[in-house]
């Protein structure tokens, strides 16, 4: 394990191309053969597991067999490829071979060779988004191939200003990472922050974009996501046009968006596809659901343990009679139920869909009713905990849901310790953390603090497009105007 | 170094929090919450307290339990009651406090004091005076809820739509501590098996003096606050009455001759609907007649009532505070001396908005 973390791999001594081939031959999937029957004999080597054999058979071998080659440079003339590379640079050859090129030599010991790209392109079909599914709007989701993903974005933004910077990160995985932004809109500072952080990144393996987000986030110890991961190319195109910076990682079906503010965690991209009244209502519901989800169980515990005065007299009968036979104090009761729900969620997430449904039925109905019948939990708390769990799933960003479910436990503990005062203290700590948090150096709580009235138009509520003539202020875009408002509101009759 | 200091601070805070920061727990199902308390007169020094507490059963029905104890201090009675209770007695859900008439005659100021000092007691607590012993009223069960909740619902309902002015502990204390006004409380009595609101008990300071006449209740409420859903029984002739419903009232004070001897004019606006009458149809002329009659009746009742207050030197309507807010350099003592001889004019204006569906 230890050698994976070594920052500088030991330098190999310089050796010839032939030595390289000999070394690669140790691997079972490396093919190295000689064809002496042709007009001009040649040597061919490639990794069988990386190249597309069809290309080799159809586009390379027939041409080589037919023509007599005098020098290696002739390969460029006879092969129907636009980028045949003639080189003797060892590093380039090594990289190209490992990315699926075919190496052609005229003699086995030649230093110069021709490299022809014939990599196997395997990628699954573009499917519908599953985590960020929306009823209205396009139904394309990113896949694992970076070329497909970039294509999905570029087709939505066919402009020359869309810039893509590529990096290779990971000493073992050599993962391609692309940074996307629109020149002239995105703030230089944001772009530079992302690029610098990626350049300075030294890691052994990048398997998914979540690796990148964990490594370059402003505060790695925070529960809150500081970059949004999305699987919707339309969302990516949308935020690029606002001035955000997007990171796309090869092998990952999620793109990263930054900088973000906390309000964007409550925004589903579907909000832009439905009219603004509904979108605003849904966003309000989500904000309410999140606060409800975090606070309702702690408040239940605090009120039942310390503040019996707060219970309205009409609710008293229901609450007291449901708790009369419960042997546990409210705190333990709540913790056990919360853990049960977490258990169900975790078990459901680890199992295949069909078994997961059974888990839901067993957990929800059988355990739930049995626990109430046995007098182990009160049915009021059961309803509260179930509602809180349900509310935590309303967040459109999956990682935010996890954050909310985990946040509940410190609140519960404080409620048990000091009642409502404890909840207030926990809330202060949370607020303190959020106020200090930044996303790529931009304040995380932005439209709320620092207060930016202009950005409230697209935060908790979403006003109609006609009022959104400016790009979000917190991204500090180079070009503030989305469109010219007075021009847009000109009404032209059809017969004019 | 900084990191170590931070870690030490966190550990210290956590240790203090868990070690010393404990608040006594009052878990909902381990406490008995008294919902009503009643005080009775034993002798000059000793009072008898009766606590009612609801017993919640797992099948969602509510039982009732009553405890009684006597002592010099009302807080001590709670302690004595606690000795007889299986769960800790707490008073944070107190809804009603009752004082027997006999006790109220001796003054209830000291007893109110404990309610006011205890932070867990709501300011929206209802106070009332009972016609007989408070213990007798509290030891019975009425309706399907426990007695405390029943009493509070009874009083609250009568304040919302009945003839009892909205009045709770907060307002009682306000008028009690004010030099210029005197408190009053609803008067509760038993009628057969049921319990009902008999009227209004008038206080001078903290002592009960007299109860308000039955026919003065409407005008009393109308002059204190806006009546929103009142009913009024208007006497046309002997044995002929009319019911006016949906009454909305509004009143305005005007003070003249501010320097020497103030003269108060109260303008009362009443809007109502005729709902029940006997005899023939009510035409325009009849409505006009009813209107005039009602104005006259309200004015007589009002003046009569205020005269009786002046005779007793009590001011439950808070006329003094009304004058003070309109007069510069107001002197409390001068006003108190003048009060019995102040001229108060009442001008009622009645509007009949509707007289029924068919008519």
XYZ file of C-alpha atoms in Angstrom, chain B:
359
model
C 0.334 24.733 19.472
C -2.842 26.456 18.286
C -4.321 23.102 17.384
C -3.572 21.648 20.779
C -5.151 24.644 22.498
C -8.236 24.277 20.329
C -8.542 20.589 21.086
C -8.099 21.271 24.797
C -10.826 23.928 24.658
C -13.234 21.553 22.921
C -12.554 18.808 25.455
C -13.011 21.258 28.316
C -16.312 22.515 26.942
C -17.572 18.981 26.405
C -16.486 17.945 29.885
C -18.206 20.926 31.480
C -21.313 20.364 29.393
C -21.673 16.726 30.313
C -20.321 17.031 33.822
C -22.011 20.104 35.249
C -24.454 21.419 32.674
C -27.392 19.353 33.787
C -30.871 20.786 34.003
C -33.426 18.837 36.053
C -35.471 16.785 33.657
C -39.238 16.868 33.612
C -40.148 14.067 31.273
C -43.725 14.419 30.150
C -44.961 11.026 31.333
C -43.238 11.213 34.706
C -44.979 14.355 35.944
C -48.444 15.291 37.107
C -49.525 18.583 35.625
C -52.175 20.327 37.659
C -54.686 21.976 35.402
C -56.713 23.953 37.939
C -56.225 25.152 41.452
C -58.814 26.463 43.878
C -58.301 28.396 47.098
C -60.682 28.446 50.049
C -60.812 30.394 53.264
C -60.033 28.425 56.435
C -59.169 31.153 58.878
C -57.359 34.462 58.808
C -53.957 32.894 58.235
C -54.565 29.548 56.637
C -55.845 28.788 53.197
C -56.978 25.510 51.744
C -55.746 24.680 48.248
C -57.345 22.160 45.942
C -55.479 20.896 42.899
C -57.033 19.128 39.980
C -54.880 17.040 37.742
C -55.795 15.112 34.649
C -54.855 11.449 34.553
C -54.114 10.441 30.976
C -54.756 6.792 30.296
C -53.127 4.820 27.463
C -56.512 4.352 25.783
C -56.701 8.141 25.215
C -59.333 8.745 27.882
C -58.741 11.288 30.610
C -59.447 10.797 34.268
C -59.525 13.316 37.066
C -57.875 13.435 40.440
C -58.217 16.032 43.195
C -55.860 16.742 46.071
C -56.410 19.114 48.959
C -54.007 20.614 51.477
C -54.025 23.532 53.885
C -51.185 25.835 54.796
C -50.206 29.448 55.289
C -48.430 29.628 51.953
C -49.832 28.456 48.679
C -46.466 27.069 47.495
C -46.350 24.936 50.631
C -49.699 23.441 49.759
C -48.234 22.271 46.463
C -45.458 20.571 48.408
C -47.962 18.871 50.681
C -49.974 17.740 47.698
C -46.779 16.382 46.146
C -46.450 14.016 49.082
C -49.689 12.353 48.115
C -48.931 12.139 44.412
C -47.208 9.234 42.658
C -45.517 11.551 40.165
C -43.881 14.915 40.605
C -46.436 17.713 40.748
C -45.731 20.643 38.420
C -47.827 23.710 37.773
C -46.691 24.753 34.301
C -49.921 23.698 32.640
C -52.177 25.542 35.076
C -55.225 26.778 33.193
C -57.550 28.167 35.839
C -57.188 29.509 39.367
C -60.378 29.787 41.430
C -60.934 31.808 44.565
C -63.937 31.369 46.763
C -66.073 34.437 47.367
C -65.315 34.280 51.049
C -61.587 34.353 50.385
C -61.948 37.086 47.793
C -63.630 39.281 50.361
C -60.463 39.027 52.462
C -58.241 39.970 49.558
C -56.428 37.749 47.068
C -53.370 39.907 46.381
C -50.989 37.644 48.288
C -52.275 34.578 46.502
C -51.921 36.138 43.069
C -48.339 36.936 43.979
C -47.236 33.320 43.770
C -48.780 32.956 40.307
C -47.003 36.052 39.102
C -43.590 35.099 40.481
C -43.478 31.577 39.077
C -42.020 31.715 35.549
C -43.566 28.420 34.532
C -47.091 29.757 35.041
C -48.651 31.261 31.960
C -49.708 34.874 31.903
C -52.772 33.712 30.026
C -54.056 31.876 33.063
C -57.746 32.482 33.777
C -58.752 33.657 37.206
C -62.275 33.369 38.527
C -64.280 33.771 41.701
C -66.568 30.973 42.832
C -69.886 31.480 44.462
C -69.325 28.624 46.895
C -66.336 26.644 48.083
C -63.795 26.148 45.308
C -63.135 22.618 46.517
C -66.751 21.619 45.930
C -66.616 22.855 42.357
C -63.272 21.243 41.603
C -64.006 17.862 43.132
C -66.713 17.113 40.587
C -66.271 16.113 36.982
C -67.940 17.912 34.128
C -67.986 16.917 30.478
C -65.517 14.512 28.953
C -62.329 16.381 29.798
C -60.756 16.936 33.159
C -62.161 19.710 35.304
C -59.317 22.177 34.747
C -59.501 22.039 30.971
C -63.294 22.099 31.137
C -63.302 25.243 33.237
C -60.781 26.991 31.017
C -62.760 26.086 27.907
C -65.935 27.336 29.580
C -64.389 30.689 30.433
C -62.557 31.089 27.124
C -65.673 30.337 25.116
C -67.654 32.917 27.078
C -64.951 35.494 26.524
C -64.929 34.889 22.767
C -68.640 35.045 22.088
C -70.318 35.577 25.459
C -70.651 38.490 27.817
C -67.424 38.026 29.786
C -64.732 40.552 28.852
C -61.402 39.032 27.810
C -59.449 38.945 30.992
C -56.497 36.868 32.132
C -53.757 36.977 34.772
C -51.788 39.548 32.792
C -54.699 41.944 32.538
C -55.681 41.312 36.133
C -52.212 42.299 37.306
C -52.250 45.347 35.068
C -55.461 46.696 36.588
C -54.526 45.499 40.067
C -51.244 47.404 40.167
C -52.721 50.484 38.506
C -53.963 53.179 40.854
C -56.533 54.364 38.371
C -58.409 51.166 37.701
C -59.719 48.186 39.599
C -59.824 44.533 38.578
C -62.835 42.311 38.088
C -63.171 38.567 37.576
C -65.780 36.212 36.170
C -68.024 34.712 38.814
C -68.622 30.987 38.610
C -71.342 29.071 40.310
C -72.983 25.702 40.324
C -76.483 25.120 39.053
C -77.596 21.582 39.765
C -75.078 19.274 38.163
C -73.604 21.863 35.865
C -71.283 24.722 36.329
C -71.981 28.096 34.766
C -70.827 31.663 34.623
C -73.024 33.681 36.910
C -71.709 37.116 36.221
C -68.838 39.371 36.999
C -67.265 39.957 40.400
C -66.054 43.512 40.953
C -62.978 44.175 43.043
C -61.659 47.136 44.892
C -57.918 46.620 44.987
C -57.711 42.899 45.723
C -60.981 42.654 47.658
C -64.292 41.533 46.282
C -66.992 44.159 46.733
C -69.996 43.402 44.648
C -71.128 41.458 41.643
C -72.300 43.191 38.524
C -76.035 43.274 37.811
C -77.074 40.718 35.195
C -78.538 43.338 32.822
C -75.414 45.471 32.963
C -73.138 42.774 31.574
C -73.545 43.709 27.929
C -72.871 47.388 28.356
C -69.962 46.558 30.684
C -68.248 44.507 28.001
C -69.104 47.039 25.285
C -67.512 49.887 27.234
C -64.371 47.863 27.996
C -63.569 46.433 24.591
C -64.987 45.824 21.160
C -67.754 43.262 21.230
C -67.462 41.115 18.142
C -70.242 38.577 18.308
C -72.621 39.790 20.951
C -76.287 39.243 21.545
C -78.653 41.676 23.237
C -82.135 41.262 24.618
C -84.155 44.384 24.053
C -87.337 44.976 26.054
C -90.011 46.532 23.870
C -92.956 46.415 26.249
C -93.838 44.253 29.143
C -93.304 40.594 28.117
C -92.241 41.600 24.646
C -88.598 41.232 23.772
C -86.427 41.353 20.703
C -83.151 39.558 20.158
C -80.413 41.513 18.429
C -77.564 39.336 17.261
C -74.172 39.575 15.540
C -73.506 42.746 17.429
C -70.327 44.648 16.717
C -69.541 47.560 18.938
C -67.004 50.337 19.034
C -66.558 53.046 21.586
C -64.768 56.367 21.817
C -63.899 58.516 24.809
C -64.004 62.282 24.738
C -62.810 64.353 27.664
C -63.835 68.007 28.101
C -63.023 70.658 30.631
C -59.698 69.052 31.235
C -58.262 71.613 33.610
C -60.630 71.551 36.547
C -63.224 68.863 36.552
C -63.133 66.595 33.547
C -66.322 65.607 31.874
C -66.334 62.359 29.967
C -68.438 61.583 26.950
C -68.485 58.045 25.699
C -69.744 57.406 22.218
C -70.880 53.864 21.641
C -71.570 52.529 18.162
C -73.566 49.348 17.918
C -74.282 47.360 14.762
C -76.640 44.395 14.927
C -79.149 42.176 13.211
C -82.691 41.425 14.334
C -83.005 37.691 14.774
C -86.009 37.037 16.922
C -89.097 39.038 17.587
C -92.724 38.442 18.344
C -95.716 39.870 16.585
C -96.125 41.361 13.187
C -93.712 42.310 10.486
C -91.009 44.794 11.159
C -91.263 47.650 8.709
C -89.036 50.649 8.408
C -90.865 52.548 11.062
C -90.702 49.680 13.492
C -86.981 49.298 12.895
C -86.510 52.976 13.596
C -88.478 52.558 16.776
C -86.394 49.566 17.852
C -83.253 51.528 17.143
C -84.300 54.474 19.271
C -85.457 52.198 22.057
C -82.233 50.274 22.124
C -80.170 53.445 22.194
C -82.174 54.692 25.122
C -81.986 51.417 26.979
C -78.220 51.156 26.509
C -77.730 54.719 27.702
C -79.780 54.197 30.851
C -78.056 50.940 31.663
C -74.648 52.446 31.075
C -75.196 55.573 33.155
C -76.762 53.545 35.918
C -73.811 51.206 35.988
C -71.229 53.970 36.018
C -73.131 55.729 38.815
C -72.974 52.580 40.902
C -69.213 52.295 40.264
C -68.722 55.874 41.344
C -70.667 55.258 44.523
C -68.419 52.316 45.371
C -65.243 54.236 44.470
C -64.233 51.556 42.012
C -63.226 51.966 38.397
C -63.260 48.649 36.553
C -63.805 50.438 33.224
C -60.494 52.237 33.623
C -61.982 55.698 33.085
C -59.046 57.129 35.005
C -56.489 55.751 32.548
C -58.574 57.062 29.661
C -58.595 60.554 31.130
C -54.893 60.406 31.975
C -54.004 59.657 28.383
C -55.887 62.753 27.241
C -54.933 65.284 29.911
C -51.624 67.017 30.383
C -50.232 67.210 33.951
C -52.635 64.645 35.208
C -52.634 64.201 38.976
C -53.610 60.802 40.293
C -54.732 61.919 43.717
C -56.812 64.786 42.448
C -58.577 62.492 40.041
C -59.294 59.892 42.709
C -60.924 62.570 44.858
C -62.949 63.872 41.941
C -63.964 60.483 40.588
C -67.296 60.006 42.453
C -68.567 63.353 41.171
C -67.377 63.225 37.589
C -70.067 63.605 34.989
C -70.102 60.765 32.493
C -72.312 61.019 29.417
C -73.070 57.992 27.340
C -74.246 58.438 23.753
C -75.271 55.283 21.993
C -75.759 54.983 18.262
C -77.452 51.835 17.036
C -77.609 50.583 13.464
C -79.829 47.693 12.493
C -78.129 46.214 9.481
C -80.576 43.476 8.648
C -83.869 42.143 9.875
C -83.994 38.609 8.610
C -84.222 36.639 5.392
C -87.893 36.768 4.457
C -89.011 39.967 6.075
